[in-house]
PDB file of C-alpha atoms and ligand atoms in Angstrom:
ATOM      1  CA  MET A   1     -21.204 -86.026  61.850  1.00 39.00           C
ATOM      2  CA  SER A   2     -18.729 -83.544  60.491  1.00 42.00           C
ATOM      3  CA  SER A   3     -17.887 -83.497  56.837  1.00 45.00           C
ATOM      4  CA  PRO A   4     -14.207 -84.311  56.185  1.00 44.00           C
ATOM      5  CA  ASP A   5     -13.794 -81.357  53.845  1.00 48.00           C
ATOM      6  CA  LEU A   6     -15.342 -78.866  56.247  1.00 53.00           C
ATOM      7  CA  ASP A   7     -12.287 -77.045  57.446  1.00 61.00           C
ATOM      8  CA  LEU A   8     -12.453 -76.207  61.153  1.00 58.00           C
ATOM      9  CA  PHE A   9     -11.430 -72.692  60.331  1.00 65.00           C
ATOM     10  CA  VAL A  10     -14.233 -72.231  57.811  1.00 70.00           C
ATOM     11  CA  SER A  11     -16.794 -73.198  60.433  1.00 69.00           C
ATOM     12  CA  ASP A  12     -15.698 -70.095  62.338  1.00 70.00           C
ATOM     13  CA  LEU A  13     -16.637 -67.675  59.554  1.00 74.00           C
ATOM     14  CA  ASP A  14     -19.986 -65.954  59.209  1.00 81.00           C
ATOM     15  CA  GLU A  15     -22.607 -68.272  57.786  1.00 83.00           C
ATOM     16  CA  LEU A  16     -23.124 -66.431  54.501  1.00 80.00           C
ATOM     17  CA  TYR A  17     -19.388 -66.357  53.832  1.00 86.00           C
ATOM     18  CA  ARG A  18     -19.098 -69.996  54.756  1.00 88.00           C
ATOM     19  CA  GLU A  19     -21.833 -71.001  52.342  1.00 91.00           C
ATOM     20  CA  VAL A  20     -20.191 -69.233  49.404  1.00 93.00           C
ATOM     21  CA  ILE A  21     -16.767 -70.652  50.246  1.00 93.00           C
ATOM     22  CA  MET A  22     -18.004 -74.216  50.656  1.00 94.00           C
ATOM     23  CA  ASP A  23     -20.091 -74.008  47.480  1.00 96.00           C
ATOM     24  CA  HIS A  24     -17.046 -73.009  45.434  1.00 97.00           C
ATOM     25  CA  TYR A  25     -14.906 -75.606  47.178  1.00 96.00           C
ATOM     26  CA  ARG A  26     -17.322 -78.444  46.459  1.00 96.00           C
ATOM     27  CA  ARG A  27     -18.249 -77.303  42.954  1.00 97.00           C
ATOM     28  CA  PRO A  28     -15.220 -75.434  41.610  1.00 97.00           C
ATOM     29  CA  ARG A  29     -15.972 -73.281  38.559  1.00 98.00           C
ATOM     30  CA  ASN A  30     -13.878 -73.367  35.378  1.00 98.00           C
ATOM     31  CA  ALA A  31     -12.103 -76.530  36.520  1.00 98.00           C
ATOM     32  CA  GLN A  32     -11.403 -77.878  33.033  1.00 97.00           C
ATOM     33  CA  GLU A  33      -7.762 -77.803  31.967  1.00 98.00           C
ATOM     34  CA  LEU A  34      -7.274 -75.775  28.776  1.00 98.00           C
ATOM     35  CA  GLN A  35      -5.182 -77.506  26.131  1.00 95.00           C
ATOM     36  CA  ALA A  36      -3.704 -74.553  24.224  1.00 95.00           C
ATOM     37  CA  PRO A  37      -3.489 -71.696  26.731  1.00 98.00           C
ATOM     38  CA  THR A  38      -1.854 -68.329  26.060  1.00 97.00           C
ATOM     39  CA  ILE A  39      -0.817 -68.177  29.724  1.00 97.00           C
ATOM     40  CA  LYS A  40      -0.077 -71.162  31.929  1.00 97.00           C
ATOM     41  CA  THR A  41       1.112 -70.988  35.508  1.00 98.00           C
ATOM     42  CA  HIS A  42       1.446 -73.112  38.630  1.00 98.00           C
ATOM     43  CA  GLY A  43       1.901 -72.118  42.268  1.00 98.00           C
ATOM     44  CA  LEU A  44       2.448 -73.782  45.623  1.00 97.00           C
ATOM     45  CA  ASN A  45       1.780 -72.739  49.206  1.00 95.00           C
ATOM     46  CA  PRO A  46       4.311 -74.820  51.145  1.00 92.00           C
ATOM     47  CA  PHE A  47       2.778 -73.840  54.480  1.00 89.00           C
ATOM     48  CA  CYS A  48      -0.449 -75.690  53.769  1.00 91.00           C
ATOM     49  CA  GLY A  49       0.459 -77.893  50.785  1.00 95.00           C
ATOM     50  CA  ASP A  50      -2.028 -76.040  48.560  1.00 97.00           C
ATOM     51  CA  GLU A  51      -1.482 -76.077  44.817  1.00 98.00           C
ATOM     52  CA  SER A  52      -2.913 -73.947  42.042  1.00 98.00           C
ATOM     53  CA  SER A  53      -2.729 -74.375  38.254  1.00 98.00           C
ATOM     54  CA  ILE A  54      -4.163 -71.713  35.989  1.00 98.00           C
ATOM     55  CA  GLN A  55      -4.539 -71.427  32.208  1.00 98.00           C
ATOM     56  CA  LEU A  56      -5.862 -68.455  30.274  1.00 98.00           C
ATOM     57  CA  VAL A  57      -6.652 -68.125  26.582  1.00 98.00           C
ATOM     58  CA  LEU A  58      -6.533 -64.517  25.357  1.00 97.00           C
ATOM     59  CA  ASP A  59      -8.453 -63.427  22.268  1.00 96.00           C
ATOM     60  CA  GLY A  60      -7.168 -61.151  19.490  1.00 94.00           C
ATOM     61  CA  GLN A  61      -7.987 -58.053  21.578  1.00 94.00           C
ATOM     62  CA  GLY A  62      -5.943 -59.332  24.510  1.00 94.00           C
ATOM     63  CA  ARG A  63      -9.012 -60.147  26.576  1.00 97.00           C
ATOM     64  CA  VAL A  64      -9.502 -63.343  28.536  1.00 98.00           C
ATOM     65  CA  ALA A  65     -11.624 -65.673  26.402  1.00 98.00           C
ATOM     66  CA  GLN A  66     -11.252 -68.890  28.433  1.00 98.00           C
ATOM     67  CA  VAL A  67     -10.194 -69.724  31.964  1.00 98.00           C
ATOM     68  CA  GLY A  68      -9.089 -73.012  33.493  1.00 98.00           C
ATOM     69  CA  VAL A  69      -8.167 -73.468  37.165  1.00 98.00           C
ATOM     70  CA  GLN A  70      -7.279 -76.675  38.957  1.00 98.00           C
ATOM     71  CA  GLY A  71      -5.679 -77.398  42.261  1.00 97.00           C
ATOM     72  CA  ARG A  72      -5.707 -79.235  45.499  1.00 96.00           C
ATOM     73  CA  GLY A  73      -5.539 -78.226  49.090  1.00 96.00           C
ATOM     74  CA  CYS A  74      -7.601 -76.605  51.786  1.00 95.00           C
ATOM     75  CA  SER A  75     -11.078 -75.214  51.237  1.00 94.00           C
ATOM     76  CA  ILE A  76      -9.890 -71.599  51.434  1.00 95.00           C
ATOM     77  CA  SER A  77      -7.273 -71.971  48.704  1.00 97.00           C
ATOM     78  CA  GLN A  78      -9.535 -73.936  46.382  1.00 97.00           C
ATOM     79  CA  SER A  79     -12.623 -71.780  46.817  1.00 97.00           C
ATOM     80  CA  SER A  80     -10.518 -68.652  46.333  1.00 98.00           C
ATOM     81  CA  SER A  81      -9.258 -70.058  43.034  1.00 98.00           C
ATOM     82  CA  SER A  82     -12.816 -70.771  41.862  1.00 98.00           C
ATOM     83  CA  LEU A  83     -14.098 -67.356  43.012  1.00 98.00           C
ATOM     84  CA  MET A  84     -11.240 -65.712  41.111  1.00 98.00           C
ATOM     85  CA  SER A  85     -11.879 -67.716  37.944  1.00 98.00           C
ATOM     86  CA  VAL A  86     -15.404 -66.379  37.474  1.00 98.00           C
ATOM     87  CA  LEU A  87     -14.135 -62.783  37.462  1.00 98.00           C
ATOM     88  CA  LEU A  88     -11.665 -63.083  34.614  1.00 98.00           C
ATOM     89  CA  LYS A  89     -13.621 -63.608  31.388  1.00 96.00           C
ATOM     90  CA  GLY A  90     -13.685 -60.584  29.095  1.00 97.00           C
ATOM     91  CA  LYS A  91     -11.030 -58.727  31.107  1.00 98.00           C
ATOM     92  CA  THR A  92      -7.757 -57.401  29.695  1.00 97.00           C
ATOM     93  CA  VAL A  93      -4.433 -58.377  31.266  1.00 96.00           C
ATOM     94  CA  GLU A  94      -4.286 -54.907  32.885  1.00 96.00           C
ATOM     95  CA  GLU A  95      -7.768 -55.319  34.349  1.00 97.00           C
ATOM     96  CA  VAL A  96      -6.888 -58.752  35.705  1.00 98.00           C
ATOM     97  CA  GLU A  97      -3.748 -57.305  37.304  1.00 97.00           C
ATOM     98  CA  GLY A  98      -5.869 -54.532  38.827  1.00 97.00           C
ATOM     99  CA  LEU A  99      -8.297 -57.034  40.377  1.00 98.00           C
ATOM    100  CA  THR A 100      -5.417 -59.103  41.717  1.00 97.00           C
ATOM    101  CA  GLU A 101      -3.922 -56.007  43.327  1.00 97.00           C
ATOM    102  CA  LEU A 102      -7.294 -55.110  44.901  1.00 97.00           C
ATOM    103  CA  PHE A 103      -7.680 -58.603  46.279  1.00 98.00           C
ATOM    104  CA  ARG A 104      -4.179 -58.498  47.746  1.00 97.00           C
ATOM    105  CA  ARG A 105      -4.859 -55.116  49.362  1.00 97.00           C
ATOM    106  CA  MET A 106      -8.075 -56.455  50.863  1.00 96.00           C
ATOM    107  CA  MET A 107      -6.305 -59.513  52.294  1.00 96.00           C
ATOM    108  CA  GLN A 108      -3.527 -57.341  53.681  1.00 94.00           C
ATOM    109  CA  GLY A 109      -6.089 -55.494  55.746  1.00 94.00           C
ATOM    110  CA  LYS A 110      -6.725 -52.377  53.652  1.00 94.00           C
ATOM    111  CA  ASP A 111     -10.324 -51.263  53.386  1.00 91.00           C
ATOM    112  CA  LEU A 112     -11.583 -51.060  49.820  1.00 94.00           C
ATOM    113  CA  SER A 113     -14.019 -48.478  48.489  1.00 95.00           C
ATOM    114  CA  GLU A 114     -17.493 -49.730  47.639  1.00 93.00           C
ATOM    115  CA  PRO A 115     -16.854 -49.869  43.838  1.00 95.00           C
ATOM    116  CA  GLU A 116     -13.543 -51.665  44.447  1.00 96.00           C
ATOM    117  CA  ARG A 117     -15.241 -54.161  46.670  1.00 93.00           C
ATOM    118  CA  LEU A 118     -18.016 -54.699  44.112  1.00 94.00           C
ATOM    119  CA  SER A 119     -15.484 -55.332  41.340  1.00 96.00           C
ATOM    120  CA  LEU A 120     -14.276 -58.390  43.276  1.00 97.00           C
ATOM    121  CA  GLY A 121     -17.744 -59.940  43.147  1.00 95.00           C
ATOM    122  CA  GLU A 122     -18.297 -62.883  45.457  1.00 95.00           C
ATOM    123  CA  ALA A 123     -14.553 -63.125  46.117  1.00 96.00           C
ATOM    124  CA  GLY A 124     -15.176 -60.288  48.579  1.00 94.00           C
ATOM    125  CA  VAL A 125     -16.424 -62.887  51.075  1.00 93.00           C
ATOM    126  CA  LEU A 126     -12.808 -63.967  51.576  1.00 94.00           C
ATOM    127  CA  GLU A 127     -12.243 -60.718  53.452  1.00 92.00           C
ATOM    128  CA  GLY A 128     -13.281 -62.620  56.581  1.00 88.00           C
ATOM    129  CA  VAL A 129     -10.147 -64.756  56.218  1.00 91.00           C
ATOM    130  CA  ARG A 130      -7.893 -61.855  57.189  1.00 91.00           C
ATOM    131  CA  ARG A 131      -8.910 -62.366  60.802  1.00 87.00           C
ATOM    132  CA  PHE A 132      -6.846 -65.565  60.579  1.00 88.00           C
ATOM    133  CA  PRO A 133      -3.353 -64.503  59.495  1.00 89.00           C
ATOM    134  CA  VAL A 134      -2.065 -68.031  58.916  1.00 88.00           C
ATOM    135  CA  ARG A 135      -4.739 -68.566  56.263  1.00 93.00           C
ATOM    136  CA  ILE A 136      -4.158 -65.394  54.259  1.00 95.00           C
ATOM    137  CA  LYS A 137      -1.565 -67.184  52.108  1.00 96.00           C
ATOM    138  CA  CYS A 138      -4.167 -69.846  51.296  1.00 96.00           C
ATOM    139  CA  ALA A 139      -6.608 -67.195  50.058  1.00 97.00           C
ATOM    140  CA  LEU A 140      -3.896 -65.408  48.081  1.00 98.00           C
ATOM    141  CA  LEU A 141      -2.340 -68.448  46.388  1.00 98.00           C
ATOM    142  CA  ALA A 142      -4.382 -68.516  43.160  1.00 98.00           C
ATOM    143  CA  TRP A 143      -4.187 -64.730  42.755  1.00 98.00           C
ATOM    144  CA  MET A 144      -0.428 -64.546  43.247  1.00 98.00           C
ATOM    145  CA  THR A 145       0.021 -67.539  40.941  1.00 98.00           C
ATOM    146  CA  LEU A 146      -2.026 -65.721  38.316  1.00 98.00           C
ATOM    147  CA  LEU A 147       0.067 -62.578  38.762  1.00 97.00           C
ATOM    148  CA  ASP A 148       3.276 -64.601  38.237  1.00 97.00           C
ATOM    149  CA  GLY A 149       1.819 -66.021  35.032  1.00 97.00           C
ATOM    150  CA  LEU A 150       0.890 -62.552  33.763  1.00 96.00           C
ATOM    151  CA  GLU A 151       4.363 -61.200  34.521  1.00 96.00           C
ATOM    152  CA  GLU A 152       5.955 -64.065  32.649  1.00 96.00           C
ATOM    153  CA  TYR A 153       3.602 -63.464  29.718  1.00 95.00           C
ATOM    154  CA  ARG A 154       4.493 -59.754  29.626  1.00 92.00           C
ATOM    155  CA  ALA A 155       8.221 -60.506  29.764  1.00 93.00           C
ATOM    156  CA  LYS A 156       7.875 -62.908  26.841  1.00 89.00           C
ATOM    157  CA  ALA A 157       5.734 -60.487  24.811  1.00 84.00           C
ATOM    158  CA  LYS A 158       8.333 -57.750  25.304  1.00 84.00           C
ATOM    159  CA  HIS A 159      11.073 -59.934  23.883  1.00 81.00           C
ATOM    160  CA  ALA A 160       9.067 -61.397  21.030  1.00 73.00           C
ATOM    161  CA  PRO A 161      10.067 -60.196  17.548  1.00 67.00           C
ATOM    162  CA  GLU A 162       7.715 -57.586  16.086  1.00 58.00           C
TER     163      GLU A 162
HETATM  164 ZN1   ZN B 201      -4.388 -73.682  52.677  1.00 64.56          ZN
END
């Protein structure tokens, strides 16, 4: 019997990758919604109907102190969101932007150096998704949503009174 949440596409990935993806899909990390976030953002992938909501609380040093991610949609989009969430704590906004850029480069088919790849942690398993171009947007959704939220935050900070 096939599990209803086991995406046909996911069953075509290497077993190790599949296990990580399905684990994060079934048990998403940092799923609690934060009540007083510094940064709050929401994104949609109309192709697949995937949704992503992200909240970050920054501490006094501008580092990520708390992360909340919620969403709905296919296993790739939701596991990607969870895999991303575990990378963010303790990072500055610049570091988070750097990771997001690395992830995007990886999904767009660029080969990362070993240290770059390591900095993405388990999210590196999503590299296998680039063999399936229609699913790349699913993998990127949470990351691009996060980037939008960071841009909005920067724009606001720039215009805030000193
Ligand atoms: Zn999707």
